[in-house]
């Protein structure tokens, strides 16, 4: 299978197609590959894999949750593979709202991609199958942490990278709330990463970018942008063991130390 992303083409050797169906919104596929294991593919674009999906999901979830002093109520926009929700439930949060527009993605991943979804079944998680943009408009001062786990900024998902959407999410945060979103490859899409960071700087008193290395994604480097209404800092206390495979305190600290060439692309 070949995946064309602009000037870059990535190839994956597949063993078999496990699931393939068209939903109201997109084509949903679960395939088994030779090197990455099972993978979720939406409209021909690989979203997550059994091999390294935990890296992305741990970093988009645990970083904001550990930066918040007492996260109790969490909103996830997107995240249909259930990986972020699975990581959030490792914390002592009280309530998780997962807003995903495509129910078929959740159904397929929860059954056929357990390496990522963990066969998620937790009473604290409420699945809301709706448009995340419309949902965000109606929430106010409600959430401690909001995680935007979106697909690439194309088609309907393009609006998930606009400042108007982030403004609605800011309104949905409590006064000490934290917002985080994936902000694409700083190597191949630095304009998107920079635009997202600039939007967060405009909206929030505190904003920053951190990164992880996710082999599935083009270039390996993947960025996350984080914003807060109030100061946040990494505690000196040791972090509890959550059984993560990639994330730990040292990774969390160092993920904010961008290589010089990334800082130049994003922040200057």
Short mmCIF file of C-alpha atoms in Angstrom, two decimals:
data_model
loop_
_atom_site.label_atom_id
_atom_site.label_comp_id
_atom_site.label_asym_id
_atom_site.label_seq_id
_atom_site.Cartn_x
_atom_site.Cartn_y
_atom_site.Cartn_z
CA UNK A 1 0.00 0.00 0.00
CA UNK A 2 1.31 3.47 -0.91
CA UNK A 3 0.38 6.66 0.92
CA UNK A 4 0.92 9.94 -0.91
CA UNK A 5 1.46 12.99 1.32
CA UNK A 6 2.34 15.82 -1.03
CA UNK A 7 5.93 15.40 -2.20
CA UNK A 8 6.46 12.37 0.05
CA UNK A 9 5.29 8.82 -0.69
CA UNK A 10 5.34 6.20 2.08
CA UNK A 11 4.87 2.49 1.36
CA UNK A 12 3.62 -0.24 3.69
CA UNK A 13 3.68 -3.97 2.90
CA UNK A 14 0.37 -5.44 4.00
CA UNK A 15 -0.44 -9.01 4.97
CA UNK A 16 -4.21 -8.73 4.75
CA UNK A 17 -7.18 -6.41 4.92
CA UNK A 18 -9.09 -7.24 8.10
CA UNK A 19 -11.88 -4.68 7.83
CA UNK A 20 -12.95 -2.34 5.05
CA UNK A 21 -16.14 -0.30 5.04
CA UNK A 22 -17.38 3.12 3.96
CA UNK A 23 -19.06 5.20 6.64
CA UNK A 24 -21.08 8.37 6.12
CA UNK A 25 -17.86 10.36 6.52
CA UNK A 26 -14.93 8.33 5.19
CA UNK A 27 -13.51 4.96 4.22
CA UNK A 28 -12.44 2.99 7.29
CA UNK A 29 -9.91 0.17 7.04
CA UNK A 30 -8.08 -2.05 9.50
CA UNK A 31 -5.14 -3.82 7.86
CA UNK A 32 -2.37 -6.09 9.12
CA UNK A 33 1.11 -5.06 7.98
CA UNK A 34 4.45 -6.86 8.13
CA UNK A 35 6.44 -4.28 10.13
CA UNK A 36 3.85 -2.12 11.91
CA UNK A 37 1.28 -4.76 12.81
CA UNK A 38 -2.38 -3.86 12.59
CA UNK A 39 -3.12 -0.31 11.51
CA UNK A 40 -6.06 2.06 11.16
CA UNK A 41 -6.34 3.62 7.71
CA UNK A 42 -8.84 6.41 6.98
CA UNK A 43 -9.37 7.42 3.36
CA UNK A 44 -6.08 5.76 2.47
CA UNK A 45 -4.03 7.52 5.17
CA UNK A 46 -2.50 5.57 8.06
CA UNK A 47 -3.63 7.02 11.39
CA UNK A 48 -2.12 4.69 14.00
CA UNK A 49 -0.45 1.30 14.24
CA UNK A 50 0.02 -1.50 16.74
CA UNK A 51 3.80 -0.94 16.68
CA UNK A 52 3.98 2.67 17.79
CA UNK A 53 0.48 4.02 18.39
CA UNK A 54 1.22 4.07 22.11
CA UNK A 55 3.89 6.76 21.61
CA UNK A 56 1.47 9.30 20.17
CA UNK A 57 -1.35 8.45 22.56
CA UNK A 58 0.82 8.52 25.68
CA UNK A 59 2.33 11.88 24.77
CA UNK A 60 -0.92 13.63 23.83
CA UNK A 61 -2.58 12.37 27.03
CA UNK A 62 -0.12 12.11 29.92
CA UNK A 63 1.71 15.40 29.35
CA UNK A 64 -1.33 17.67 29.90
CA UNK A 65 -2.76 15.42 32.63
CA UNK A 66 0.45 15.55 34.66
CA UNK A 67 0.84 19.29 34.08
CA UNK A 68 -2.63 19.90 35.52
CA UNK A 69 -2.75 19.93 39.32
CA UNK A 70 -5.98 17.97 39.67
CA UNK A 71 -7.60 16.81 36.42
CA UNK A 72 -11.08 15.43 37.02
CA UNK A 73 -13.05 16.06 33.84
CA UNK A 74 -11.48 15.49 30.42
CA UNK A 75 -12.76 16.13 26.89
CA UNK A 76 -11.29 14.31 23.89
CA UNK A 77 -12.16 15.62 20.43
CA UNK A 78 -11.60 12.88 17.85
CA UNK A 79 -9.47 9.98 18.95
CA UNK A 80 -11.68 7.34 17.38
CA UNK A 81 -9.03 4.66 17.78
CA UNK A 82 -9.67 4.99 21.56
CA UNK A 83 -5.93 5.14 22.30
CA UNK A 84 -5.98 8.56 23.97
CA UNK A 85 -9.05 7.62 26.02
CA UNK A 86 -7.32 4.43 27.13
CA UNK A 87 -4.33 6.44 28.39
CA UNK A 88 -6.54 9.04 30.13
CA UNK A 89 -8.30 6.32 32.12
CA UNK A 90 -4.96 5.35 33.69
CA UNK A 91 -5.35 8.54 35.75
CA UNK A 92 -7.78 9.05 38.62
CA UNK A 93 -10.04 11.26 36.52
CA UNK A 94 -13.77 11.19 37.26
CA UNK A 95 -15.26 11.75 33.82
CA UNK A 96 -14.13 11.52 30.19
CA UNK A 97 -16.20 12.77 27.25
CA UNK A 98 -14.98 11.43 23.92
CA UNK A 99 -16.53 13.29 20.98
CA UNK A 100 -15.96 11.42 17.71
CA UNK A 101 -17.91 12.13 14.55
CA UNK A 102 -17.57 8.61 13.08
CA UNK A 103 -18.96 5.78 15.19
CA UNK A 104 -17.66 3.19 12.72
CA UNK A 105 -14.05 4.10 13.59
CA UNK A 106 -14.67 3.47 17.30
CA UNK A 107 -16.50 0.21 16.64
CA UNK A 108 -13.80 -1.14 14.32
CA UNK A 109 -10.85 -0.14 16.52
CA UNK A 110 -12.36 -1.31 19.79
CA UNK A 111 -12.90 -4.78 18.28
CA UNK A 112 -10.03 -5.19 15.83
CA UNK A 113 -7.20 -2.95 17.03
CA UNK A 114 -6.78 -3.89 20.72
CA UNK A 115 -3.10 -2.96 20.74
CA UNK A 116 -4.18 0.67 20.46
CA UNK A 117 -7.69 0.74 21.92
CA UNK A 118 -7.03 -1.71 24.73
CA UNK A 119 -10.61 -2.94 24.15
CA UNK A 120 -11.56 0.17 26.10
CA UNK A 121 -14.40 -0.40 28.53
CA UNK A 122 -14.47 2.09 31.39
CA UNK A 123 -17.64 3.51 32.97
CA UNK A 124 -15.99 6.94 33.25
CA UNK A 125 -15.84 7.24 29.44
CA UNK A 126 -18.90 8.58 27.62
CA UNK A 127 -18.87 8.24 23.82
CA UNK A 128 -20.56 11.13 22.07
CA UNK A 129 -20.90 10.64 18.34
CA UNK A 130 -21.16 14.20 17.12
CA UNK A 131 -19.32 16.99 15.33
CA UNK A 132 -16.55 18.14 17.69
CA UNK A 133 -16.72 21.68 16.34
CA UNK A 134 -20.40 22.04 17.15
CA UNK A 135 -19.97 20.33 20.51
CA UNK A 136 -17.23 22.76 21.52
CA UNK A 137 -19.48 25.76 20.86
CA UNK A 138 -21.90 24.71 23.62
CA UNK A 139 -19.47 23.96 26.46
CA UNK A 140 -18.31 26.62 28.92
CA UNK A 141 -15.95 26.45 31.92
CA UNK A 142 -16.52 22.72 32.09
CA UNK A 143 -13.30 20.79 31.50
CA UNK A 144 -9.93 20.53 33.24
CA UNK A 145 -8.11 19.11 30.21
CA UNK A 146 -9.11 19.06 26.53
CA UNK A 147 -7.27 16.82 24.06
CA UNK A 148 -7.74 17.38 20.32
CA UNK A 149 -6.75 14.14 18.60
CA UNK A 150 -7.59 15.05 15.02
CA UNK A 151 -6.63 13.66 11.65
CA UNK A 152 -4.70 15.66 9.03
CA UNK A 153 -6.03 19.18 8.30
CA UNK A 154 -7.87 18.23 5.12
CA UNK A 155 -11.57 18.28 4.33
CA UNK A 156 -13.82 18.61 7.41
CA UNK A 157 -10.85 18.23 9.78
CA UNK A 158 -9.35 21.46 8.42
CA UNK A 159 -11.61 23.45 10.73
CA UNK A 160 -10.03 21.70 13.73
CA UNK A 161 -6.87 23.73 13.09
CA UNK A 162 -8.52 27.15 13.00
CA UNK A 163 -8.27 29.74 15.77
CA UNK A 164 -12.06 29.99 16.03
CA UNK A 165 -12.22 26.35 17.09
CA UNK A 166 -9.47 26.84 19.68
CA UNK A 167 -11.36 29.86 21.03
CA UNK A 168 -14.43 27.70 21.66
CA UNK A 169 -12.27 25.12 23.41
CA UNK A 170 -10.68 27.81 25.56
CA UNK A 171 -14.18 28.84 26.64
CA UNK A 172 -14.90 25.21 27.52
CA UNK A 173 -11.94 25.06 29.89
CA UNK A 174 -12.08 25.86 33.57
CA UNK A 175 -9.90 28.72 34.76
CA UNK A 176 -6.93 26.39 35.34
CA UNK A 177 -7.66 24.26 32.28
CA UNK A 178 -5.16 22.96 29.73
CA UNK A 179 -5.69 22.41 26.00
CA UNK A 180 -3.46 20.22 23.85
CA UNK A 181 -3.67 19.27 20.18
CA UNK A 182 -1.55 17.41 17.69
CA UNK A 183 0.04 19.94 15.35
CA UNK A 184 1.49 17.83 12.55
CA UNK A 185 5.05 17.26 11.39
CA UNK A 186 7.35 20.21 12.12
CA UNK A 187 9.63 18.86 9.37
CA UNK A 188 7.16 18.57 6.50
CA UNK A 189 4.34 20.83 7.70
CA UNK A 190 6.09 23.54 9.75
CA UNK A 191 3.55 26.12 8.56
CA UNK A 192 0.76 24.20 10.33
CA UNK A 193 2.81 23.71 13.50
CA UNK A 194 3.76 27.39 13.51
CA UNK A 195 0.19 28.52 12.79
CA UNK A 196 -1.13 26.39 15.66
CA UNK A 197 1.49 27.70 18.08
CA UNK A 198 0.76 31.29 17.05
CA UNK A 199 -2.96 30.73 17.63
CA UNK A 200 -2.30 29.33 21.10
CA UNK A 201 -0.01 32.25 21.91
CA UNK A 202 -2.77 34.65 20.92
CA UNK A 203 -5.43 32.88 23.00
CA UNK A 204 -3.62 31.63 26.07
CA UNK A 205 -1.44 33.20 28.73
CA UNK A 206 0.90 30.20 28.45
CA UNK A 207 1.65 28.23 25.30
CA UNK A 208 4.39 25.86 24.18
CA UNK A 209 5.25 23.10 21.72
CA UNK A 210 6.59 19.65 22.54
CA UNK A 211 7.37 16.66 20.37
CA UNK A 212 7.74 12.89 20.18
CA UNK A 213 9.29 10.47 17.73
CA UNK A 214 6.59 8.38 16.06
CA UNK A 215 8.07 6.16 13.29
CA UNK A 216 4.74 5.69 11.50
CA UNK A 217 4.38 9.40 10.74
CA UNK A 218 6.36 11.05 7.92
CA UNK A 219 9.75 12.23 9.16
CA UNK A 220 9.35 10.61 12.58
CA UNK A 221 9.09 13.93 14.44
CA UNK A 222 5.57 14.83 15.51
CA UNK A 223 4.50 17.97 17.34
CA UNK A 224 1.95 18.80 20.00
CA UNK A 225 0.88 22.31 20.99
CA UNK A 226 -0.28 23.06 24.52
CA UNK A 227 -1.94 26.09 26.06
CA UNK A 228 -3.25 27.09 29.47
CA UNK A 229 -5.10 29.98 31.08
CA UNK A 230 -2.83 29.75 34.14
CA UNK A 231 0.82 28.77 34.72
CA UNK A 232 1.80 25.14 34.41
CA UNK A 233 5.05 23.47 35.35
CA UNK A 234 6.42 19.97 35.66
CA UNK A 235 6.34 18.91 39.30
CA UNK A 236 9.52 17.86 41.08
CA UNK A 237 7.67 14.90 42.56
CA UNK A 238 8.21 11.49 40.95
CA UNK A 239 5.43 10.38 38.63
CA UNK A 240 3.41 7.27 39.42
CA UNK A 241 3.98 4.18 37.31
CA UNK A 242 1.15 3.98 34.77
CA UNK A 243 2.60 1.11 32.79
CA UNK A 244 3.56 3.29 29.83
CA UNK A 245 5.88 2.06 27.10
CA UNK A 246 7.32 5.41 25.97
CA UNK A 247 6.32 8.16 28.38
CA UNK A 248 8.24 8.87 31.59
CA UNK A 249 9.22 11.99 33.49
CA UNK A 250 12.52 12.46 31.65
CA UNK A 251 10.79 12.12 28.28
CA UNK A 252 8.18 14.65 29.40
CA UNK A 253 10.81 17.20 30.45
CA UNK A 254 12.96 16.74 27.36
CA UNK A 255 10.03 16.79 24.93
CA UNK A 256 9.79 20.56 25.45
CA UNK A 257 13.47 21.01 24.55
CA UNK A 258 13.13 21.40 20.80
CA UNK A 259 16.13 20.83 18.52
CA UNK A 260 17.40 24.16 17.28
CA UNK A 261 16.21 23.65 13.70
CA UNK A 262 12.68 22.92 14.95
CA UNK A 263 12.64 26.01 17.14
CA UNK A 264 13.68 28.11 14.17
CA UNK A 265 10.92 26.64 12.01
CA UNK A 266 8.17 26.98 14.62
CA UNK A 267 8.88 29.82 17.01
CA UNK A 268 10.92 32.37 15.07
#
